[in-house]
Structure formats: structure tokens, C-alpha cells
PDB file of C-alpha atoms in Angstrom:
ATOM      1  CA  UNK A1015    -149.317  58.503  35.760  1.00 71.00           C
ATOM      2  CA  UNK A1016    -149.120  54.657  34.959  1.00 69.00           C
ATOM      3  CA  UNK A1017    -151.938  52.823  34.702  1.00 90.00           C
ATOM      4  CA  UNK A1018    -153.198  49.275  35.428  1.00 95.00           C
ATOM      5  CA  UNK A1019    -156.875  47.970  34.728  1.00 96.00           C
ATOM      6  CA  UNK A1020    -158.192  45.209  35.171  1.00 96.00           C
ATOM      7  CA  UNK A1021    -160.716  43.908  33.576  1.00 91.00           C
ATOM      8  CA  UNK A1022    -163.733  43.154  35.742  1.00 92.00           C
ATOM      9  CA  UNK A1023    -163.803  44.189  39.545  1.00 94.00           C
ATOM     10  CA  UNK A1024    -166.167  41.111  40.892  1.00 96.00           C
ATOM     11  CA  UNK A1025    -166.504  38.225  39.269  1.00 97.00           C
ATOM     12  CA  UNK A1026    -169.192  35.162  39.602  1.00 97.00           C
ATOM     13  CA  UNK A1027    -168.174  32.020  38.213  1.00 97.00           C
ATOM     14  CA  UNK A1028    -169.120  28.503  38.634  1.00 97.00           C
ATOM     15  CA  UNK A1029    -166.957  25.459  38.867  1.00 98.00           C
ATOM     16  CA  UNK A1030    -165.429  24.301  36.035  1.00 97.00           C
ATOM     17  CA  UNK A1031    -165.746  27.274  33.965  1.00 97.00           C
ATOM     18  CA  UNK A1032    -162.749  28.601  31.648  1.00 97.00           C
ATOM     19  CA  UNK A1033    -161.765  32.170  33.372  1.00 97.00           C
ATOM     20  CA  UNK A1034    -160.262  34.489  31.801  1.00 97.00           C
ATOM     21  CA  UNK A1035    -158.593  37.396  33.683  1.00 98.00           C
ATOM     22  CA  UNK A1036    -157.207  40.692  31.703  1.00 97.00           C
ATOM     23  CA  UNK A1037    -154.982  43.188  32.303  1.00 97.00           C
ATOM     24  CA  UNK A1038    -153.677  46.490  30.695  1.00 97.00           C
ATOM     25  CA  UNK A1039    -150.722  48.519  31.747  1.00 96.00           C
ATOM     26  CA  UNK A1040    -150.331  51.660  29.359  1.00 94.00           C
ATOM     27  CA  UNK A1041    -146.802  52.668  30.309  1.00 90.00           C
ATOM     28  CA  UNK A1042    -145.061  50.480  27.968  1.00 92.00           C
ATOM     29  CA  UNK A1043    -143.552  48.189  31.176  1.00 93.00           C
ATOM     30  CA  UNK A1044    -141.610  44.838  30.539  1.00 92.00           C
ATOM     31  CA  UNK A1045    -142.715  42.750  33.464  1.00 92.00           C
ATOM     32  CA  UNK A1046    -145.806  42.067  34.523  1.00 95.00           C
ATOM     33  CA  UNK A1047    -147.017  40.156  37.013  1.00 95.00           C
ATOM     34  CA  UNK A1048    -150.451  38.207  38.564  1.00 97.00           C
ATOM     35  CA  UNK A1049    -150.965  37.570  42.138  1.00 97.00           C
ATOM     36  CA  UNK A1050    -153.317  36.600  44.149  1.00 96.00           C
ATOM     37  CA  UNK A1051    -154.352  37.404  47.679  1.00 95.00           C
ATOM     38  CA  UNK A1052    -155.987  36.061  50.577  1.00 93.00           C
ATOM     39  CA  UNK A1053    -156.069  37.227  54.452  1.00 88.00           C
ATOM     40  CA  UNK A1054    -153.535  36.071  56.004  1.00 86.00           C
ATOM     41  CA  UNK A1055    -151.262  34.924  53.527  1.00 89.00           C
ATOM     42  CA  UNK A1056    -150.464  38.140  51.894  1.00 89.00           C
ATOM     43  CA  UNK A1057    -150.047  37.932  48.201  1.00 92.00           C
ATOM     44  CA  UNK A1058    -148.846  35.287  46.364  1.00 93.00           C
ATOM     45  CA  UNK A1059    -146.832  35.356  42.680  1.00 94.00           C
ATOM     46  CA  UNK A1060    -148.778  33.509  40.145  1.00 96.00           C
ATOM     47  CA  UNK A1061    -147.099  34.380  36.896  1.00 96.00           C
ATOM     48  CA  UNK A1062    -144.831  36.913  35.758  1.00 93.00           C
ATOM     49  CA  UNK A1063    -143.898  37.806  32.458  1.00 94.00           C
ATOM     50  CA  UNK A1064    -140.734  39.893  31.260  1.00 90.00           C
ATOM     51  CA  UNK A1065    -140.991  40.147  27.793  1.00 91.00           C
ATOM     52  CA  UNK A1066    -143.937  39.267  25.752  1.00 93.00           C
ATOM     53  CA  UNK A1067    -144.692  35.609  25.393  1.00 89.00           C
ATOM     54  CA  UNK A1068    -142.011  35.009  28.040  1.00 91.00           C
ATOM     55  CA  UNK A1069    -143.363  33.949  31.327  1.00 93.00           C
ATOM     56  CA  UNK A1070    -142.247  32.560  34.991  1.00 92.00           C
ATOM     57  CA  UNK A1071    -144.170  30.541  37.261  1.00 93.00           C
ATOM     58  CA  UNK A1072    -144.607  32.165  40.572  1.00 92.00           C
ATOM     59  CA  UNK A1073    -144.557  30.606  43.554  1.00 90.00           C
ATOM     60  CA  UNK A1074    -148.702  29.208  42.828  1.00 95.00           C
ATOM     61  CA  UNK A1075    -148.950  28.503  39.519  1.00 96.00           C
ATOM     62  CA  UNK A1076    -151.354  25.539  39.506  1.00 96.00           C
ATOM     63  CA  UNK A1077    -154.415  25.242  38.258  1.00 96.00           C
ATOM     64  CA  UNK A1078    -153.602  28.759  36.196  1.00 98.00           C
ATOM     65  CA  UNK A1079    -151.739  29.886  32.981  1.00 97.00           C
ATOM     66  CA  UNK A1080    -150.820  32.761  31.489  1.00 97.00           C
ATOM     67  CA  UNK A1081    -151.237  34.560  27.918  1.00 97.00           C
ATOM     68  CA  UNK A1082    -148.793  37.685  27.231  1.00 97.00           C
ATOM     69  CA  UNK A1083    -149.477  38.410  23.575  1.00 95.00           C
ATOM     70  CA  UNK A1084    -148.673  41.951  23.688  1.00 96.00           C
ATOM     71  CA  UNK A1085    -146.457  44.210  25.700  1.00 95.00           C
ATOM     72  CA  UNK A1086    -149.275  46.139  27.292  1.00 96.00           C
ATOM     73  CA  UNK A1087    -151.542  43.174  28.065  1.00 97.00           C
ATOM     74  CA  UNK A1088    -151.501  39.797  30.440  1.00 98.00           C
ATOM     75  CA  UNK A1089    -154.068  38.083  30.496  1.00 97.00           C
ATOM     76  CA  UNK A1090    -154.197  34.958  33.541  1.00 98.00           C
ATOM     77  CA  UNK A1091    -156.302  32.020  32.927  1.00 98.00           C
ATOM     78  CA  UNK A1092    -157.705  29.729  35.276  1.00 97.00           C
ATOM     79  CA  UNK A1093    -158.345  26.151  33.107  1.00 94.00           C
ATOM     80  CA  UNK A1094    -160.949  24.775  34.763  1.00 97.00           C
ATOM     81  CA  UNK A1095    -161.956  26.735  38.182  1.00 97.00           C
ATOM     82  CA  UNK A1096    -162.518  25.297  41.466  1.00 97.00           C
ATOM     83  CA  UNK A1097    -163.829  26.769  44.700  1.00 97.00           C
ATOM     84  CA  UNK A1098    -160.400  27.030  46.192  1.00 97.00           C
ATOM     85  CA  UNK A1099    -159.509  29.616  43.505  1.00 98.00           C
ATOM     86  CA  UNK A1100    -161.631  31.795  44.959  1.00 98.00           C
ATOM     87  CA  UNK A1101    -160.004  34.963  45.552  1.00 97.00           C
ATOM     88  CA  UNK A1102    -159.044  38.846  44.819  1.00 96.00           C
ATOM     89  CA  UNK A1103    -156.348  38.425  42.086  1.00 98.00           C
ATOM     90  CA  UNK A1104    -154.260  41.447  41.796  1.00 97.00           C
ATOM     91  CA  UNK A1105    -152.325  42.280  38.575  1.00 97.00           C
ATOM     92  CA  UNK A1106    -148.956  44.431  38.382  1.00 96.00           C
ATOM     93  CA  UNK A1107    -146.517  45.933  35.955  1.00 94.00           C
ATOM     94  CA  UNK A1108    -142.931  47.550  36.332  1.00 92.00           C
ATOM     95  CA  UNK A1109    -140.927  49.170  34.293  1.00 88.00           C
ATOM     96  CA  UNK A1110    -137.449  47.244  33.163  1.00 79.00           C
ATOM     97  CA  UNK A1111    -136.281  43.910  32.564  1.00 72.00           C
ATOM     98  CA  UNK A1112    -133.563  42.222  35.072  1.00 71.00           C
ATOM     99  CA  UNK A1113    -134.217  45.118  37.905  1.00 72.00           C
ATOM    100  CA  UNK A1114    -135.976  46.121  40.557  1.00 74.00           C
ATOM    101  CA  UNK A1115    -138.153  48.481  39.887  1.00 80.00           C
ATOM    102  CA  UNK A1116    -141.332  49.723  41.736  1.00 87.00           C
ATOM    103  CA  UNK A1117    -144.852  47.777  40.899  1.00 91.00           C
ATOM    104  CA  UNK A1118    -147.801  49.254  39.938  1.00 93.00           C
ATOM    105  CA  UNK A1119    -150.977  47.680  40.645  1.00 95.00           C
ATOM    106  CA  UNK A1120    -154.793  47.313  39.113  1.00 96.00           C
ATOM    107  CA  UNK A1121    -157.669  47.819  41.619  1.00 95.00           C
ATOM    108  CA  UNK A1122    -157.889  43.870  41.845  1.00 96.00           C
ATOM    109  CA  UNK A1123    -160.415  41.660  40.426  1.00 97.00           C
ATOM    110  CA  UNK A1124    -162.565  39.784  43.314  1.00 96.00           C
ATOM    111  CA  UNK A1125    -163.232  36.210  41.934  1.00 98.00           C
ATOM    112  CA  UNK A1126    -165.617  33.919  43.459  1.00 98.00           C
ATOM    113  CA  UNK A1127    -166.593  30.508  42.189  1.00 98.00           C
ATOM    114  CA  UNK A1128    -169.333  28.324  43.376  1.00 97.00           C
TER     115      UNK A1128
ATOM    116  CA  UNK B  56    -134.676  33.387  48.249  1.00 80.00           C
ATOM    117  CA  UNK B  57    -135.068  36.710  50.173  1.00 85.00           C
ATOM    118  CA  UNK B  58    -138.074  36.735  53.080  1.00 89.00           C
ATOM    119  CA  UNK B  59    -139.955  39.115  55.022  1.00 92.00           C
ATOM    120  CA  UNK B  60    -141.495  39.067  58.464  1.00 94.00           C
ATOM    121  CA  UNK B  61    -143.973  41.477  59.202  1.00 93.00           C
ATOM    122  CA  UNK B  62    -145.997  42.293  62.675  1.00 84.00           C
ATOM    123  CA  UNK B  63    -149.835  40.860  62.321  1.00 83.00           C
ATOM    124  CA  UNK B  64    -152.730  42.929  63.270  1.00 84.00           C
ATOM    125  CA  UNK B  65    -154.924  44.603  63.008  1.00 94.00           C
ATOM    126  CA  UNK B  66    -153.833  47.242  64.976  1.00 96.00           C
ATOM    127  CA  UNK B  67    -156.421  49.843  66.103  1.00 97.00           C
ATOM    128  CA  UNK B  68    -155.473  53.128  67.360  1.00 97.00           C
ATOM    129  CA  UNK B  69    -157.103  56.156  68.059  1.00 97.00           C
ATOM    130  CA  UNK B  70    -156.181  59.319  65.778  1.00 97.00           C
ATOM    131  CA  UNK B  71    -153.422  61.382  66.227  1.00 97.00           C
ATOM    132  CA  UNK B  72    -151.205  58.256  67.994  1.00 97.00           C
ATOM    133  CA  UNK B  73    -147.909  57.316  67.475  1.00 98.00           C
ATOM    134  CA  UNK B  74    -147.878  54.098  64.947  1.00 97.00           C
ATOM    135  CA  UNK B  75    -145.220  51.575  64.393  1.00 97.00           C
ATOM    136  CA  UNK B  76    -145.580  48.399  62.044  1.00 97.00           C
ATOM    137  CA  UNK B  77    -142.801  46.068  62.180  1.00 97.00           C
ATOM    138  CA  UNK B  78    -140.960  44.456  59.237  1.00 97.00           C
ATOM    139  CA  UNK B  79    -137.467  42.564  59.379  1.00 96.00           C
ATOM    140  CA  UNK B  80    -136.272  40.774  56.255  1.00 94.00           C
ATOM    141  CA  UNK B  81    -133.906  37.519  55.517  1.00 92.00           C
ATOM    142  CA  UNK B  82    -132.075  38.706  52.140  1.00 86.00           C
ATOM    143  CA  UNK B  83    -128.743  37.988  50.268  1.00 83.00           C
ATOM    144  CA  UNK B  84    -126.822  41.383  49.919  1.00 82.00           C
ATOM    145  CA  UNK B  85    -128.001  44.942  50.467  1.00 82.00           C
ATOM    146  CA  UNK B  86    -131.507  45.174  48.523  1.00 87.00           C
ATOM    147  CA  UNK B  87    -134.435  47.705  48.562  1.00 90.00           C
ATOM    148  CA  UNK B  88    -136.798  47.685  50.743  1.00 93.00           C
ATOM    149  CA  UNK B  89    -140.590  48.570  50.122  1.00 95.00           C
ATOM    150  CA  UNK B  90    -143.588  49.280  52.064  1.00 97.00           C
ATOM    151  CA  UNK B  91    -146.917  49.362  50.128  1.00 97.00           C
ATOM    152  CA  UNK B  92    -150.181  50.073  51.152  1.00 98.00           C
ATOM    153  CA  UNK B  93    -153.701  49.124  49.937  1.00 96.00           C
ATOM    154  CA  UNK B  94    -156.687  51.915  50.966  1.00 96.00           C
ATOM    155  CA  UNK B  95    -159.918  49.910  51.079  1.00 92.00           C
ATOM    156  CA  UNK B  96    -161.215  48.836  47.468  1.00 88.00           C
ATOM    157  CA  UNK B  97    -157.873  49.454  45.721  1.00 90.00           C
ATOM    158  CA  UNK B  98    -155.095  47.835  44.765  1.00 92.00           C
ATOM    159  CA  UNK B  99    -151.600  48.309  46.054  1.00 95.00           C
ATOM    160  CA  UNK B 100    -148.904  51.662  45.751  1.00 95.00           C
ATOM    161  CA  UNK B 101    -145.854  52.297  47.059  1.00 95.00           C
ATOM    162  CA  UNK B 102    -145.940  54.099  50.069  1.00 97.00           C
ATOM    163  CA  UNK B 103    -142.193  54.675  50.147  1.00 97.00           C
ATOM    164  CA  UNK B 104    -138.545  52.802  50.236  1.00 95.00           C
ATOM    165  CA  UNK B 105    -134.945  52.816  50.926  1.00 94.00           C
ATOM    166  CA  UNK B 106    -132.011  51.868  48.088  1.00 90.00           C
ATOM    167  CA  UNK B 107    -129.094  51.345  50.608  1.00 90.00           C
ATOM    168  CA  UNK B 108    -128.773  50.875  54.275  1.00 91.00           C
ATOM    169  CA  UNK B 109    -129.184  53.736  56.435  1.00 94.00           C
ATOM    170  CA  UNK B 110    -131.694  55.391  54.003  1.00 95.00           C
ATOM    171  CA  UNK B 111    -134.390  56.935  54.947  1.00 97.00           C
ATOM    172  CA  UNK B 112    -137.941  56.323  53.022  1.00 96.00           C
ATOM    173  CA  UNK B 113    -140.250  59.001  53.522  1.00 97.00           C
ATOM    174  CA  UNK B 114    -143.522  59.998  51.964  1.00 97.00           C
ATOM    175  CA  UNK B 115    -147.514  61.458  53.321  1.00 96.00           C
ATOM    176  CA  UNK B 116    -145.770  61.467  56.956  1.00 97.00           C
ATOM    177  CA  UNK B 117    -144.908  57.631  57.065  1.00 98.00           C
ATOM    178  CA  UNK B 118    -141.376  57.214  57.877  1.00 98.00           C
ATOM    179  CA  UNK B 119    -138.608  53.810  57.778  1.00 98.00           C
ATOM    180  CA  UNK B 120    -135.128  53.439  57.651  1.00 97.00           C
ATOM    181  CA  UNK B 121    -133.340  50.851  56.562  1.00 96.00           C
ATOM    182  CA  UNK B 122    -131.210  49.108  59.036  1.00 95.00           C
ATOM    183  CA  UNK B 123    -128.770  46.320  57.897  1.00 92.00           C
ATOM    184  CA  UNK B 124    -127.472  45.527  61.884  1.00 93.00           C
ATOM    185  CA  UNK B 125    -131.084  44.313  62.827  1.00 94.00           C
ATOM    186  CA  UNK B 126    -132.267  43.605  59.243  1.00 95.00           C
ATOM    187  CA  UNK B 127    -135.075  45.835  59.979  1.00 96.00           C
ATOM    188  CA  UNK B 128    -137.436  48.229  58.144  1.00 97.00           C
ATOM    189  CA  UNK B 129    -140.220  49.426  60.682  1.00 97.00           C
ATOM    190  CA  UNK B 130    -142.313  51.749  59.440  1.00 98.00           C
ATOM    191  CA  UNK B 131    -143.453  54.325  61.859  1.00 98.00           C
ATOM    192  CA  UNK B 132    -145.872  57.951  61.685  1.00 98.00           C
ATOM    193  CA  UNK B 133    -146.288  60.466  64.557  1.00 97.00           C
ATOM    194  CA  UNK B 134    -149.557  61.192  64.113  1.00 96.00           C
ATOM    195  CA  UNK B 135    -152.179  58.810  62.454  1.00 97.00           C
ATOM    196  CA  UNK B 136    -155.378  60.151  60.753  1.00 97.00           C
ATOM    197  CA  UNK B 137    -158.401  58.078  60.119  1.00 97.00           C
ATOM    198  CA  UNK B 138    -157.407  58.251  56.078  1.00 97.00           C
ATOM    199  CA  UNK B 139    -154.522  56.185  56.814  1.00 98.00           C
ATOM    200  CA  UNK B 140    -156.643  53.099  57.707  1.00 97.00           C
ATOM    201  CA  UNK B 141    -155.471  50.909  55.088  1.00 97.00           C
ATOM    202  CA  UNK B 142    -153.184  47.446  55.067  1.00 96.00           C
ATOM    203  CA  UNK B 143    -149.848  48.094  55.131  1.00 97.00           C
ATOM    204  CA  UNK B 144    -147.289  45.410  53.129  1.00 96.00           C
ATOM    205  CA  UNK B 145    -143.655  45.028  53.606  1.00 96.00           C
ATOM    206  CA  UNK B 146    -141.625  43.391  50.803  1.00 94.00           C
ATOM    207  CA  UNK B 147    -138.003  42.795  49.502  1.00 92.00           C
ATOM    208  CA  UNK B 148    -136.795  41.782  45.984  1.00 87.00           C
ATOM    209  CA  UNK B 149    -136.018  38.069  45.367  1.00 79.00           C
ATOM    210  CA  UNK B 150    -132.522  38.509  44.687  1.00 61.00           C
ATOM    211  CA  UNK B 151    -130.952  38.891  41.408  1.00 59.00           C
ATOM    212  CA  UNK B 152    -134.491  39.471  39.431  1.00 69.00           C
ATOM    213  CA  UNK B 153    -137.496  41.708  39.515  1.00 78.00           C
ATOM    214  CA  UNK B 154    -139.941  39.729  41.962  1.00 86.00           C
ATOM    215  CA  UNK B 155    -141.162  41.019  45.067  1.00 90.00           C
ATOM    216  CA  UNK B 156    -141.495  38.785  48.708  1.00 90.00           C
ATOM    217  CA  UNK B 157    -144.703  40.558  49.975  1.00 92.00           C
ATOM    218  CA  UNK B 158    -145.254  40.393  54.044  1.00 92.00           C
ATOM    219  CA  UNK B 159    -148.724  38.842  55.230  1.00 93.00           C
ATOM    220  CA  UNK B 160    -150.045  43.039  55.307  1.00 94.00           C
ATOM    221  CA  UNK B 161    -150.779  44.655  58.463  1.00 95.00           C
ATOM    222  CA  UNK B 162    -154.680  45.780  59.024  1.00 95.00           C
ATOM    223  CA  UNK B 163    -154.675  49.260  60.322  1.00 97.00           C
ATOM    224  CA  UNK B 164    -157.808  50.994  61.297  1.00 97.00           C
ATOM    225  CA  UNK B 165    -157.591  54.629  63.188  1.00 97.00           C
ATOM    226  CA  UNK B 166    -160.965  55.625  64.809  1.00 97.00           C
ATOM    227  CA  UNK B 167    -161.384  59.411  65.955  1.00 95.00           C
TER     228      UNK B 167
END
């Protein structure tokens, strides 16, 4: 079975703080992705990465960057957080380059910053 | 790029009803279609989809088929059981690469 962890499951933060979010896929996928979701919008692409340090901005990628220093592991970085980052940020990985291919998700990693 | 339209909830029913959650899509071509769902305090997994129009995605009773004439994808189950009180996502591939085009997620609760 694939599998995605994250690294934390709630997070406290306060604003202005350096965040750093990690995530492990052990199935030896290409992409990777990090989204983020809130009711009623769904979820929203942040980053993805195909190969390792090669990364896209999504369609949200302010205010966040992105570290993919290994294959396995992609880590998403907010700079300097603000209470409208607030969120549950959801990472995924899939299997091949240039198709589409099912996602695999981590259990999410519920951020909240005062 | 490819969208997705997807029918807001919640929706509440009570077990053993008939459920339907609506999804049509805006896409270039003939892509896959997805439906994911998220069970409280997880993260997302596929649920089931459909490679080609006319397909039929199928998987833990859930059924959709993929119909290019109303650029539809409804998802639909016979009998609902409270465990299937989850949110329910429709997506479709941006096309030409591997990124997905999530729907807002559908809310469903089933109460016994």
C-alpha cells in the first residue's frame, strides 16, 4: 500500500513564524503535490513537484514555497505566516511524470496561526 | 484549463436511501474522471473513476458513469450506510499534465 505522512496533524503557530510543513511518500512517486483546503472552496494546488528540485506553482502559491530535496520528501514552507494561512494543508503523491495518475493523500496537517 | 461543478450540500439522508451527488465537468478532450472521498479525520482516496466515456466506475457500492453528451459524472449508491458519511470530491485532470481540478466536496451525513 502507498503511503503518505505528514508530519504533524495540528499545528499552533503564531504570526510571523517560519513553518515548515513535511511530507513522505514511500512508493518512490515522481509528483508530488501540496494543497490546501478550506470549506467551501474545496482544495486548492499550492505546489507541485515532478522531479526532485523541480517544482510548479499551483494555482495559490503566495506567501508559500516549496523544498523537494529528495524523491520521497516535499517539504512546503510558509515564509512568514499570517492568520489567513490558517488552514488543513493536505499533501499528495502519484506515481509518473507527464500522466494522470491517481493521488494519494497524507491525513492532512491542521494549521492554525494566531 | 479543465473545471468541475459539483452539487453543494450537505446532504442528509436517512440510511438505506437512494443517494445521488452531482458532478459535470468543462474539459478539453476525453479525460478521466475521479471521485474521491475524505472519511472524517483523514485525508483523501479514490473512491473510483472512469478512463473513457461510457465507463463505468465502480467500487464499496458507489457507482458513476461517464457521460460525454451531458459532460456528466454523477455519482450515485442504492443504499447508503451511516459509514459512508464522508465528503465526497469530484475532479478532472488539467489537461495535458498530472494536476487535478478538485470540486468544492459534497458533505454527506447518513443518520439511522
Amino acid at each position: 500500500d502507498v503511503k503518505v505522512t505528514q508530519s504533524s496533524r495540528y499545528l499552533v503557530k503564531r504570526t510571523g513564524e517560519k513553518v515548515f510543513l513535511e511530507c513522505v511518500q514511500d512508493m518512490d512517486h515522481e509528483n508530488m503535490f501540496w494543497y490546501r483546503q478550506d470549506p467551501g472552496l474545496g482544495l486548492r494546488l499550492i505546489y507541485f513537484s515532478y522531479d526532485v528540485k523541480m517544482k510548479e506553482k499551483g494555482d495559490i502559491p503566495e506567501g508559500y514555497s516549496v523544498s523537494r530535496e529528495k524523491k520521497e520528501r516535499f517539504s512546503l514552507i510558509l515564509e512568514s505566516a499570517s492568520t489567513n494561512q490558517t488552514s488543513m494543508y493536505l499533501c499528495a503523491s502519484s506515481y509518473l511524470a507527464g500522466r494522470t495518475d491517481t493521488q494519494y493523500f497524507g491525513p492532512g496537517t491542521r494549521l492554525t496561526v494566531l | 484549463g479543465n473545471s468541475v461543478t459539483q452539487m453543494e450540500g450537505p446532504v442528509t439522508l436517512s440510511e438505506e436511501a437512494f443517494l445521488t451527488i452531482n458532478c459535470t465537468y468543462t474539459a478539453t478532450g476525453y479525460p478521466s474522471l475521479f471521485w474521491y472521498v475524505q472519511y472524517p479525520g483523514e485525508g483523501l482516496q479514490l473512491l473510483l473513476k472512469a478512463t473513457k466515456a461510457d465507463d463505468k466506475g465502480s467500487n464499496k457500492g458507489f457507482e458513476a458513469t461517464y457521460r460525454k453528451e451531458t459532460t456528466s459524472f454523477h455519482l450515485e449508491k442504492g443504499s447508503v450506510q451511516v459509514s459512508d458519511s464522508a465528503v465526497y470530491f469530484c475532479a478532472v485532470p488539467n489537461f495535458g499534465n498530472e494536476k487535478l481540478t478538485f470540486g468544492t466536496g459534497t458533505r454527506l451525513t447518513i443518520i439511522p
